[in-house]
PDB file of C-alpha atoms in Angstrom:
ATOM      1  CA  MET A  26      13.434  24.712  16.971  1.00  0.00           C
ATOM      2  CA  ILE A  27      16.596  23.513  17.591  1.00  0.00           C
ATOM      3  CA  ARG A  28      15.399  20.076  19.092  1.00  0.00           C
ATOM      4  CA  GLU A  29      13.075  19.675  16.216  1.00  0.00           C
ATOM      5  CA  LYS A  30      15.933  20.535  13.899  1.00  0.00           C
ATOM      6  CA  ARG A  31      18.089  17.853  15.713  1.00  0.00           C
ATOM      7  CA  GLU A  32      14.894  15.615  15.183  1.00  0.00           C
ATOM      8  CA  GLY A  33      14.491  15.686  11.286  1.00  0.00           C
ATOM      9  CA  ARG A  34      18.760  15.263  10.487  1.00  0.00           C
ATOM     10  CA  ARG A  35      18.045  12.400  12.780  1.00  0.00           C
ATOM     11  CA  TRP A  36      15.321  10.702  11.280  1.00  0.00           C
ATOM     12  CA  LYS A  37      16.683  11.640   7.579  1.00  0.00           C
ATOM     13  CA  THR A  38      19.924   9.803   8.650  1.00  0.00           C
ATOM     14  CA  SER A  39      18.025   6.935   9.791  1.00  0.00           C
ATOM     15  CA  ILE A  40      15.636   6.700   6.267  1.00  0.00           C
ATOM     16  CA  PHE A  41      19.616   7.158   4.408  1.00  0.00           C
ATOM     17  CA  HIS A  42      20.780   4.762   5.839  1.00  0.00           C
ATOM     18  CA  LEU A  43      17.156   2.056   5.071  1.00  0.00           C
ATOM     19  CA  LEU A  44      17.412   3.372   1.448  1.00  0.00           C
ATOM     20  CA  PHE A  45      21.124   2.741   1.232  1.00  0.00           C
ATOM     21  CA  SER A  46      20.337  -1.570   2.338  1.00  0.00           C
ATOM     22  CA  ILE A  47      16.959  -1.615  -0.240  1.00  0.00           C
ATOM     23  CA  PHE A  48      19.847  -0.139  -2.525  1.00  0.00           C
ATOM     24  CA  CYS A  49      22.175  -2.892  -1.536  1.00  0.00           C
ATOM     25  CA  LEU A  50      19.530  -5.579  -1.515  1.00  0.00           C
ATOM     26  CA  MET A  51      18.521  -4.439  -5.471  1.00  0.00           C
ATOM     27  CA  THR A  52      22.264  -4.133  -6.704  1.00  0.00           C
ATOM     28  CA  PHE A  53      23.295  -7.424  -5.588  1.00  0.00           C
ATOM     29  CA  SER A  54      20.871  -9.815  -6.813  1.00  0.00           C
ATOM     30  CA  GLY A  55      19.916 -10.833  -9.474  1.00  0.00           C
ATOM     31  CA  CYS A  56      16.838 -10.452 -11.840  1.00  0.00           C
ATOM     32  CA  THR A  57      14.032 -13.351 -11.584  1.00  0.00           C
ATOM     33  CA  THR A  58      11.637 -13.902 -14.208  1.00  0.00           C
ATOM     34  CA  GLU A  59       7.838 -15.423 -12.605  1.00  0.00           C
ATOM     35  CA  TYR A  60       4.259 -15.979 -13.434  1.00  0.00           C
ATOM     36  CA  ASN A  61       2.530 -13.909 -11.771  1.00  0.00           C
ATOM     37  CA  LEU A  62      -0.789 -15.322 -10.487  1.00  0.00           C
ATOM     38  CA  ALA A  63      -2.606 -11.530  -9.299  1.00  0.00           C
ATOM     39  CA  THR A  64      -1.674  -9.982 -12.508  1.00  0.00           C
ATOM     40  CA  GLN A  65      -1.855 -13.019 -14.929  1.00  0.00           C
ATOM     41  CA  GLN A  66       1.398 -11.692 -16.661  1.00  0.00           C
ATOM     42  CA  GLN A  67       5.185 -13.852 -16.925  1.00  0.00           C
ATOM     43  CA  GLU A  68       6.841 -10.913 -14.498  1.00  0.00           C
ATOM     44  CA  THR A  69      10.880 -10.070 -14.193  1.00  0.00           C
ATOM     45  CA  LEU A  70      11.996  -8.097 -11.075  1.00  0.00           C
ATOM     46  CA  LEU A  71      15.578  -7.276  -9.878  1.00  0.00           C
ATOM     47  CA  TYR A  72      15.064  -9.692  -6.653  1.00  0.00           C
ATOM     48  CA  GLY A  73      13.057 -12.721  -5.531  1.00  0.00           C
ATOM     49  CA  THR A  74      10.314 -13.192  -2.795  1.00  0.00           C
ATOM     50  CA  GLU A  75      13.496 -13.042   0.009  1.00  0.00           C
ATOM     51  CA  LYS A  76      14.670  -9.925  -0.554  1.00  0.00           C
ATOM     52  CA  GLU A  77      11.025  -8.432  -0.877  1.00  0.00           C
ATOM     53  CA  VAL A  78      10.413  -9.754   2.589  1.00  0.00           C
ATOM     54  CA  ALA A  79      13.503  -8.042   3.708  1.00  0.00           C
ATOM     55  CA  ILE A  80      12.881  -4.442   2.620  1.00  0.00           C
ATOM     56  CA  GLY A  81       9.403  -4.592   4.069  1.00  0.00           C
ATOM     57  CA  GLU A  82      10.997  -5.478   6.990  1.00  0.00           C
ATOM     58  CA  ALA A  83      13.894  -2.823   7.196  1.00  0.00           C
ATOM     59  CA  VAL A  84      10.565  -0.239   6.004  1.00  0.00           C
ATOM     60  CA  ALA A  85       8.392  -1.689   8.668  1.00  0.00           C
ATOM     61  CA  ALA A  86      10.620  -1.386  11.587  1.00  0.00           C
ATOM     62  CA  GLN A  87      10.921   2.794  10.892  1.00  0.00           C
ATOM     63  CA  TRP A  88       7.510   3.210  10.652  1.00  0.00           C
ATOM     64  CA  GLU A  89       6.879   1.861  14.258  1.00  0.00           C
ATOM     65  CA  ALA A  90       9.735   3.821  14.919  1.00  0.00           C
ATOM     66  CA  ARG A  91       8.245   6.322  14.558  1.00  0.00           C
ATOM     67  CA  GLU A  92       4.288   5.540  15.072  1.00  0.00           C
ATOM     68  CA  GLU A  93       2.181   3.966  18.080  1.00  0.00           C
ATOM     69  CA  LEU A  94       0.590   0.839  17.599  1.00  0.00           C
ATOM     70  CA  VAL A  95      -3.223   0.282  18.786  1.00  0.00           C
ATOM     71  CA  THR A  96      -2.368  -2.938  21.654  1.00  0.00           C
ATOM     72  CA  ASP A  97      -6.080  -2.946  22.124  1.00  0.00           C
ATOM     73  CA  VAL A  98      -6.255  -6.585  22.457  1.00  0.00           C
ATOM     74  CA  ASP A  99     -10.036  -6.729  20.873  1.00  0.00           C
ATOM     75  CA  VAL A 100      -8.449  -4.464  17.597  1.00  0.00           C
ATOM     76  CA  ASN A 101      -5.753  -6.743  16.821  1.00  0.00           C
ATOM     77  CA  GLU A 102      -7.435  -9.491  16.632  1.00  0.00           C
ATOM     78  CA  ARG A 103     -10.255  -8.254  14.507  1.00  0.00           C
ATOM     79  CA  VAL A 104      -8.301  -6.725  11.745  1.00  0.00           C
ATOM     80  CA  GLN A 105      -6.386 -10.134  12.031  1.00  0.00           C
ATOM     81  CA  GLY A 106      -9.361 -12.588  11.950  1.00  0.00           C
ATOM     82  CA  ILE A 107     -10.134 -10.683   8.437  1.00  0.00           C
ATOM     83  CA  LEU A 108      -6.568 -10.820   7.321  1.00  0.00           C
ATOM     84  CA  ASN A 109      -6.382 -14.245   7.443  1.00  0.00           C
ATOM     85  CA  ARG A 110      -9.497 -15.207   5.405  1.00  0.00           C
ATOM     86  CA  ILE A 111      -8.488 -12.809   3.428  1.00  0.00           C
ATOM     87  CA  THR A 112      -5.042 -14.196   2.355  1.00  0.00           C
ATOM     88  CA  ALA A 113      -6.812 -17.893   2.925  1.00  0.00           C
ATOM     89  CA  VAL A 114      -7.874 -17.474  -0.436  1.00  0.00           C
ATOM     90  CA  CYS A 115      -5.499 -14.857  -1.994  1.00  0.00           C
ATOM     91  CA  ASP A 116      -2.732 -15.511  -4.942  1.00  0.00           C
ATOM     92  CA  ARG A 117       0.016 -15.543  -2.867  1.00  0.00           C
ATOM     93  CA  LYS A 118       0.997 -18.328   0.164  1.00  0.00           C
ATOM     94  CA  ASP A 119       4.881 -17.555  -0.108  1.00  0.00           C
ATOM     95  CA  ILE A 120       5.068 -14.890   2.194  1.00  0.00           C
ATOM     96  CA  ILE A 121       4.022 -13.970   5.577  1.00  0.00           C
ATOM     97  CA  TYR A 122       0.557 -11.385   6.235  1.00  0.00           C
ATOM     98  CA  PHE A 123       1.337  -9.602   9.134  1.00  0.00           C
ATOM     99  CA  ILE A 124      -1.458  -6.285   9.777  1.00  0.00           C
ATOM    100  CA  LYS A 125      -1.433  -4.028  12.928  1.00  0.00           C
ATOM    101  CA  VAL A 126      -2.956  -0.605  13.038  1.00  0.00           C
ATOM    102  CA  ILE A 127      -1.756   2.565  14.322  1.00  0.00           C
ATOM    103  CA  ASP A 128      -2.846   4.869  16.748  1.00  0.00           C
ATOM    104  CA  LYS A 129      -3.665   7.324  14.629  1.00  0.00           C
ATOM    105  CA  ASP A 130      -7.423   9.331  13.685  1.00  0.00           C
ATOM    106  CA  LEU A 131      -6.485   8.785   9.913  1.00  0.00           C
ATOM    107  CA  LEU A 132      -8.590   7.012   7.495  1.00  0.00           C
ATOM    108  CA  ASN A 133      -6.012   5.323   5.977  1.00  0.00           C
ATOM    109  CA  ALA A 134      -4.119   1.272   4.851  1.00  0.00           C
ATOM    110  CA  VAL A 135      -0.816   1.089   3.907  1.00  0.00           C
ATOM    111  CA  SER A 136       1.052  -1.769   2.741  1.00  0.00           C
ATOM    112  CA  LEU A 137       4.577  -2.603   2.295  1.00  0.00           C
ATOM    113  CA  PRO A 138       7.060  -5.008   0.154  1.00  0.00           C
ATOM    114  CA  GLY A 139       6.619  -8.397   1.671  1.00  0.00           C
ATOM    115  CA  GLY A 140       3.651  -8.820   3.089  1.00  0.00           C
ATOM    116  CA  TYR A 141       3.090  -5.961   5.704  1.00  0.00           C
ATOM    117  CA  ILE A 142      -0.433  -4.081   6.314  1.00  0.00           C
ATOM    118  CA  TYR A 143      -0.914  -1.214   8.709  1.00  0.00           C
ATOM    119  CA  VAL A 144      -4.228   0.231   9.038  1.00  0.00           C
ATOM    120  CA  PHE A 145      -4.690   3.395  10.554  1.00  0.00           C
ATOM    121  CA  LYS A 146      -7.429   3.926  13.612  1.00  0.00           C
ATOM    122  CA  GLY A 147      -9.498   6.362  12.468  1.00  0.00           C
ATOM    123  CA  LEU A 148      -9.916   4.270   9.155  1.00  0.00           C
ATOM    124  CA  ILE A 149     -11.836   1.439  11.592  1.00  0.00           C
ATOM    125  CA  ASP A 150     -13.601   3.458  13.947  1.00  0.00           C
ATOM    126  CA  LYS A 151     -15.383   4.429  10.358  1.00  0.00           C
ATOM    127  CA  VAL A 152     -16.323   1.512   8.916  1.00  0.00           C
ATOM    128  CA  ASP A 153     -20.012   0.297   9.140  1.00  0.00           C
ATOM    129  CA  ASN A 154     -18.505  -3.306   9.629  1.00  0.00           C
ATOM    130  CA  ASP A 155     -16.344  -6.208   8.859  1.00  0.00           C
ATOM    131  CA  ASP A 156     -17.471  -6.415   5.109  1.00  0.00           C
ATOM    132  CA  GLN A 157     -16.114  -2.761   5.042  1.00  0.00           C
ATOM    133  CA  LEU A 158     -12.750  -3.444   6.611  1.00  0.00           C
ATOM    134  CA  ALA A 159     -12.415  -6.945   4.551  1.00  0.00           C
ATOM    135  CA  GLY A 160     -12.784  -3.558   1.647  1.00  0.00           C
ATOM    136  CA  VAL A 161      -9.856  -2.063   2.884  1.00  0.00           C
ATOM    137  CA  ILE A 162      -7.137  -4.972   3.867  1.00  0.00           C
ATOM    138  CA  ALA A 163      -8.091  -7.098   0.948  1.00  0.00           C
ATOM    139  CA  HIS A 164      -7.269  -3.952  -1.374  1.00  0.00           C
ATOM    140  CA  GLU A 165      -3.470  -3.740   0.667  1.00  0.00           C
ATOM    141  CA  VAL A 166      -3.163  -7.500   0.035  1.00  0.00           C
ATOM    142  CA  GLY A 167      -3.819  -7.203  -3.452  1.00  0.00           C
ATOM    143  CA  HIS A 168      -1.239  -4.249  -3.337  1.00  0.00           C
ATOM    144  CA  ILE A 169       0.798  -6.945  -2.167  1.00  0.00           C
ATOM    145  CA  THR A 170       0.043 -10.337  -4.247  1.00  0.00           C
ATOM    146  CA  ALA A 171       0.750  -7.866  -7.491  1.00  0.00           C
ATOM    147  CA  LYS A 172       3.708  -6.841  -5.589  1.00  0.00           C
ATOM    148  CA  HIS A 173       3.135  -3.014  -6.779  1.00  0.00           C
ATOM    149  CA  ALA A 174       5.132  -1.429  -4.027  1.00  0.00           C
ATOM    150  CA  VAL A 175       8.316  -3.676  -5.059  1.00  0.00           C
ATOM    151  CA  LYS A 176       7.749  -2.372  -9.123  1.00  0.00           C
ATOM    152  CA  ARG A 177       7.321   1.137  -7.694  1.00  0.00           C
ATOM    153  CA  ILE A 178      10.873   0.722  -5.953  1.00  0.00           C
ATOM    154  CA  GLN A 179      12.230  -1.002  -8.877  1.00  0.00           C
ATOM    155  CA  ASN A 180      10.536   1.723 -11.556  1.00  0.00           C
ATOM    156  CA  ALA A 181      10.846   5.224  -9.441  1.00  0.00           C
ATOM    157  CA  TYR A 182      13.837   5.858  -7.484  1.00  0.00           C
ATOM    158  CA  GLY A 183      16.100   3.442  -8.472  1.00  0.00           C
ATOM    159  CA  ALA A 184      18.061   5.437 -11.330  1.00  0.00           C
ATOM    160  CA  LEU A 185      17.839   8.060  -8.767  1.00  0.00           C
ATOM    161  CA  ILE A 186      19.886   6.363  -6.131  1.00  0.00           C
ATOM    162  CA  LEU A 187      22.374   5.321  -8.849  1.00  0.00           C
ATOM    163  CA  GLN A 188      23.033   8.385 -10.313  1.00  0.00           C
ATOM    164  CA  GLY A 189      23.764   9.860  -6.517  1.00  0.00           C
ATOM    165  CA  LEU A 190      26.391   6.890  -5.598  1.00  0.00           C
ATOM    166  CA  ALA A 191      28.019   7.793  -9.287  1.00  0.00           C
ATOM    167  CA  THR A 192      28.606  10.918  -8.567  1.00  0.00           C
ATOM    168  CA  GLN A 193      29.741  10.317  -4.764  1.00  0.00           C
ATOM    169  CA  SER A 194      26.986  13.189  -4.188  1.00  0.00           C
ATOM    170  CA  THR A 195      25.323  13.345  -0.920  1.00  0.00           C
ATOM    171  CA  ALA A 196      22.412  15.603  -1.745  1.00  0.00           C
ATOM    172  CA  GLN A 197      22.366  13.434  -4.681  1.00  0.00           C
ATOM    173  CA  VAL A 198      21.622  10.333  -2.708  1.00  0.00           C
ATOM    174  CA  ALA A 199      18.801  12.355  -0.226  1.00  0.00           C
ATOM    175  CA  LYS A 200      16.526  13.842  -2.679  1.00  0.00           C
ATOM    176  CA  GLY A 201      16.869  10.337  -4.585  1.00  0.00           C
ATOM    177  CA  VAL A 202      15.712   8.945  -1.148  1.00  0.00           C
ATOM    178  CA  ASN A 203      13.145  11.357   0.312  1.00  0.00           C
ATOM    179  CA  PHE A 204      11.516  10.868  -3.425  1.00  0.00           C
ATOM    180  CA  ALA A 205      11.701   7.046  -3.249  1.00  0.00           C
ATOM    181  CA  LEU A 206       9.899   6.991   0.431  1.00  0.00           C
ATOM    182  CA  THR A 207       7.270   9.555  -0.540  1.00  0.00           C
ATOM    183  CA  SER A 208       6.772   7.641  -4.046  1.00  0.00           C
ATOM    184  CA  LEU A 209       6.230   4.227  -1.175  1.00  0.00           C
ATOM    185  CA  PHE A 210       3.749   5.387   0.992  1.00  0.00           C
ATOM    186  CA  ILE A 211       2.081   8.430  -0.757  1.00  0.00           C
ATOM    187  CA  GLU A 212       1.523   8.078  -4.902  1.00  0.00           C
ATOM    188  CA  HIS A 213      -0.657   4.675  -5.910  1.00  0.00           C
ATOM    189  CA  SER A 214      -0.848   4.578  -9.706  1.00  0.00           C
ATOM    190  CA  GLN A 215      -4.334   4.567 -11.092  1.00  0.00           C
ATOM    191  CA  GLU A 216      -3.090   1.029 -12.961  1.00  0.00           C
ATOM    192  CA  ASP A 217      -2.399   0.164  -9.660  1.00  0.00           C
ATOM    193  CA  GLU A 218      -5.363   1.139  -7.729  1.00  0.00           C
ATOM    194  CA  PHE A 219      -7.703  -0.110 -10.206  1.00  0.00           C
ATOM    195  CA  GLN A 220      -6.134  -3.589  -9.899  1.00  0.00           C
ATOM    196  CA  SER A 221      -6.073  -3.716  -6.558  1.00  0.00           C
ATOM    197  CA  ASP A 222      -9.562  -3.097  -6.492  1.00  0.00           C
ATOM    198  CA  ARG A 223     -10.090  -6.076  -8.941  1.00  0.00           C
ATOM    199  CA  LEU A 224      -8.380  -8.994  -7.015  1.00  0.00           C
ATOM    200  CA  SER A 225     -10.009  -7.302  -3.753  1.00  0.00           C
ATOM    201  CA  VAL A 226     -13.809  -8.085  -5.261  1.00  0.00           C
ATOM    202  CA  LYS A 227     -11.905 -11.374  -5.600  1.00  0.00           C
ATOM    203  CA  TYR A 228     -11.035 -12.268  -2.799  1.00  0.00           C
ATOM    204  CA  LEU A 229     -13.897 -10.840  -0.693  1.00  0.00           C
ATOM    205  CA  LYS A 230     -16.075 -13.263  -3.023  1.00  0.00           C
ATOM    206  CA  LYS A 231     -13.986 -16.055  -2.048  1.00  0.00           C
ATOM    207  CA  ALA A 232     -13.575 -15.206   1.118  1.00  0.00           C
ATOM    208  CA  GLY A 233     -17.465 -15.249   2.251  1.00  0.00           C
ATOM    209  CA  TYR A 234     -17.271 -10.988   2.419  1.00  0.00           C
ATOM    210  CA  ASP A 235     -19.546  -9.043   0.379  1.00  0.00           C
ATOM    211  CA  PRO A 236     -17.563  -7.237  -2.205  1.00  0.00           C
ATOM    212  CA  ARG A 237     -20.454  -4.614  -2.568  1.00  0.00           C
ATOM    213  CA  ALA A 238     -19.256  -2.878   1.411  1.00  0.00           C
ATOM    214  CA  ILE A 239     -15.994  -1.382  -1.137  1.00  0.00           C
ATOM    215  CA  ILE A 240     -18.446   0.322  -2.867  1.00  0.00           C
ATOM    216  CA  LYS A 241     -20.601   1.495   0.546  1.00  0.00           C
ATOM    217  CA  PHE A 242     -17.159   2.741   1.479  1.00  0.00           C
ATOM    218  CA  LEU A 243     -15.563   4.404  -1.177  1.00  0.00           C
ATOM    219  CA  GLU A 244     -19.074   5.957  -1.581  1.00  0.00           C
ATOM    220  CA  LYS A 245     -18.705   7.441   2.686  1.00  0.00           C
ATOM    221  CA  LEU A 246     -15.006   9.045   2.031  1.00  0.00           C
ATOM    222  CA  LYS A 247     -15.837  10.268  -0.674  1.00  0.00           C
ATOM    223  CA  LYS A 248     -18.205  12.775   1.289  1.00  0.00           C
ATOM    224  CA  GLU A 249     -15.363  12.978   3.270  1.00  0.00           C
ATOM    225  CA  GLN A 250     -13.489  13.570   0.734  1.00  0.00           C
ATOM    226  CA  GLU A 251     -15.598  16.578  -0.085  1.00  0.00           C
ATOM    227  CA  ASP A 252     -16.397  17.745   3.250  1.00  0.00           C
ATOM    228  CA  THR A 253     -12.815  18.396   4.406  1.00  0.00           C
ATOM    229  CA  PRO A 254      -9.385  19.757   3.596  1.00  0.00           C
ATOM    230  CA  LEU A 255      -6.563  17.171   1.703  1.00  0.00           C
ATOM    231  CA  ARG A 256      -4.186  16.289   4.888  1.00  0.00           C
ATOM    232  CA  GLN A 257      -1.161  14.172   4.507  1.00  0.00           C
ATOM    233  CA  TYR A 258      -1.750  10.747   4.690  1.00  0.00           C
ATOM    234  CA  SER A 259      -5.084  10.619   3.966  1.00  0.00           C
ATOM    235  CA  TYR A 260      -6.557   7.658   2.238  1.00  0.00           C
ATOM    236  CA  TRP A 261      -7.756   9.612  -0.648  1.00  0.00           C
ATOM    237  CA  ARG A 262      -4.247  11.017  -0.835  1.00  0.00           C
ATOM    238  CA  THR A 263      -2.713   8.074  -0.770  1.00  0.00           C
ATOM    239  CA  HIS A 264      -5.214   6.146  -2.943  1.00  0.00           C
ATOM    240  CA  PRO A 265      -6.297   8.276  -5.527  1.00  0.00           C
ATOM    241  CA  PHE A 266      -9.625   8.551  -8.433  1.00  0.00           C
ATOM    242  CA  VAL A 267     -12.493   7.485  -5.807  1.00  0.00           C
ATOM    243  CA  SER A 268     -15.110   8.070  -8.508  1.00  0.00           C
ATOM    244  CA  GLN A 269     -13.667   5.779 -11.040  1.00  0.00           C
ATOM    245  CA  ARG A 270     -12.358   3.339  -8.449  1.00  0.00           C
ATOM    246  CA  ILE A 271     -15.959   2.849  -7.366  1.00  0.00           C
ATOM    247  CA  SER A 272     -17.380   2.278 -11.349  1.00  0.00           C
ATOM    248  CA  VAL A 273     -14.258  -0.127 -11.521  1.00  0.00           C
ATOM    249  CA  VAL A 274     -15.731  -2.321  -8.410  1.00  0.00           C
ATOM    250  CA  ASN A 275     -19.368  -2.322  -9.462  1.00  0.00           C
ATOM    251  CA  GLN A 276     -18.505  -3.106 -12.791  1.00  0.00           C
ATOM    252  CA  GLU A 277     -15.871  -5.937 -11.492  1.00  0.00           C
ATOM    253  CA  ILE A 278     -18.718  -7.436  -9.343  1.00  0.00           C
ATOM    254  CA  THR A 279     -21.829  -6.900 -11.755  1.00  0.00           C
ATOM    255  CA  GLY A 280     -19.449  -8.155 -14.626  1.00  0.00           C
ATOM    256  CA  LYS A 281     -20.870  -4.748 -17.365  1.00  0.00           C
ATOM    257  CA  LEU A 282     -19.840  -1.226 -17.459  1.00  0.00           C
ATOM    258  CA  GLU A 283     -22.928   1.368 -16.516  1.00  0.00           C
ATOM    259  CA  PHE A 284     -23.501   4.692 -18.355  1.00  0.00           C
ATOM    260  CA  ARG A 285     -22.631   6.654 -15.298  1.00  0.00           C
ATOM    261  CA  ASP A 286     -19.774   4.262 -14.251  1.00  0.00           C
ATOM    262  CA  TYR A 287     -18.607   5.070 -17.648  1.00  0.00           C
ATOM    263  CA  LEU A 288     -18.478   8.372 -17.311  1.00  0.00           C
ATOM    264  CA  ASN A 289     -16.575   8.466 -14.302  1.00  0.00           C
ATOM    265  CA  LEU A 290     -13.446   6.476 -15.973  1.00  0.00           C
ATOM    266  CA  MET A 291     -13.905   8.994 -18.833  1.00  0.00           C
ATOM    267  CA  GLY A 292     -12.916  11.862 -15.575  1.00  0.00           C
ATOM    268  CA  ASP A 293      -9.847  13.013 -14.703  1.00  0.00           C
TER     269      ASP A 293
END
C-alpha cells in the first residue's frame, strides 16, 4: 500500500511537470492562423506546428515511461508499413508520423499531437486483416491532421491551469492537470469522431485499402461492447458513438444516407 501511494505521488508529480511544460509552451507562443486542408477551414490556434510537436513528444515520453512496447519486428513493420501508405496520401505533410504498439490486451488506439500514434496489441490481434487495421490507423491520422488533440488542449483545460496558476493553488493546478490528461486520452467529441471517420474513408480510398473494413471492424467492436463490461482505455470509451459512426462511414462511402443510418444518427 505504501509503495502504491509512493508510485502514485511520483506519477502525479511527473504529470504536473508535463502539463506545466505544456502550459509554458502555450503561454509563451503567439496565436497562429492557417487553413487546415483536413477540415477545410481557417483555424486560429495558440501555437504552430513546432510547439504542437513538442507537446506530443513530451506526452509520448510520459506514455512510454509507463507502458511496455511490443518489440516484435514483424508487428512493428506491419503497422509502420500501413502508416506509411496512409500518411503518403493524407492532408498533412508538415510533420513526421510515428507509430508504436503497446503490449496490452486492449482494443484501442490513441493519437497524440504532432504525429504520435499508439495501437494496443489486443486490437491488432482482433482485426481480421490489414484493411481493418488500416481503418483504425487512418482514423487516428485523421485526428492528427484535423488537430483535434491540439484543440482539446486549447479548449478543455487551458482555463483550469490558468486559474490554478493565478491563485498559486497547487490543488487547483493538480485538478486541472488531471482533467487535462483525461480529456486528452479518454474522450473524443462526437464531432471529432465523425470527422476522423470521414477522413479515414478518404485516406483509405487513396491508399488502396477497402474503406468498408472500417464498418466491419466497428460492428465487431459493437458486439464486443455488448458482451463485455466497460474498461478503462477500452475503444468504445475513448471512441464513443459506435452505431452513429457506422452510419457516418457508410454514408461517406456510398454518398447517401440510408434509413437505418438516419435512425442511428438520430439516436443518443
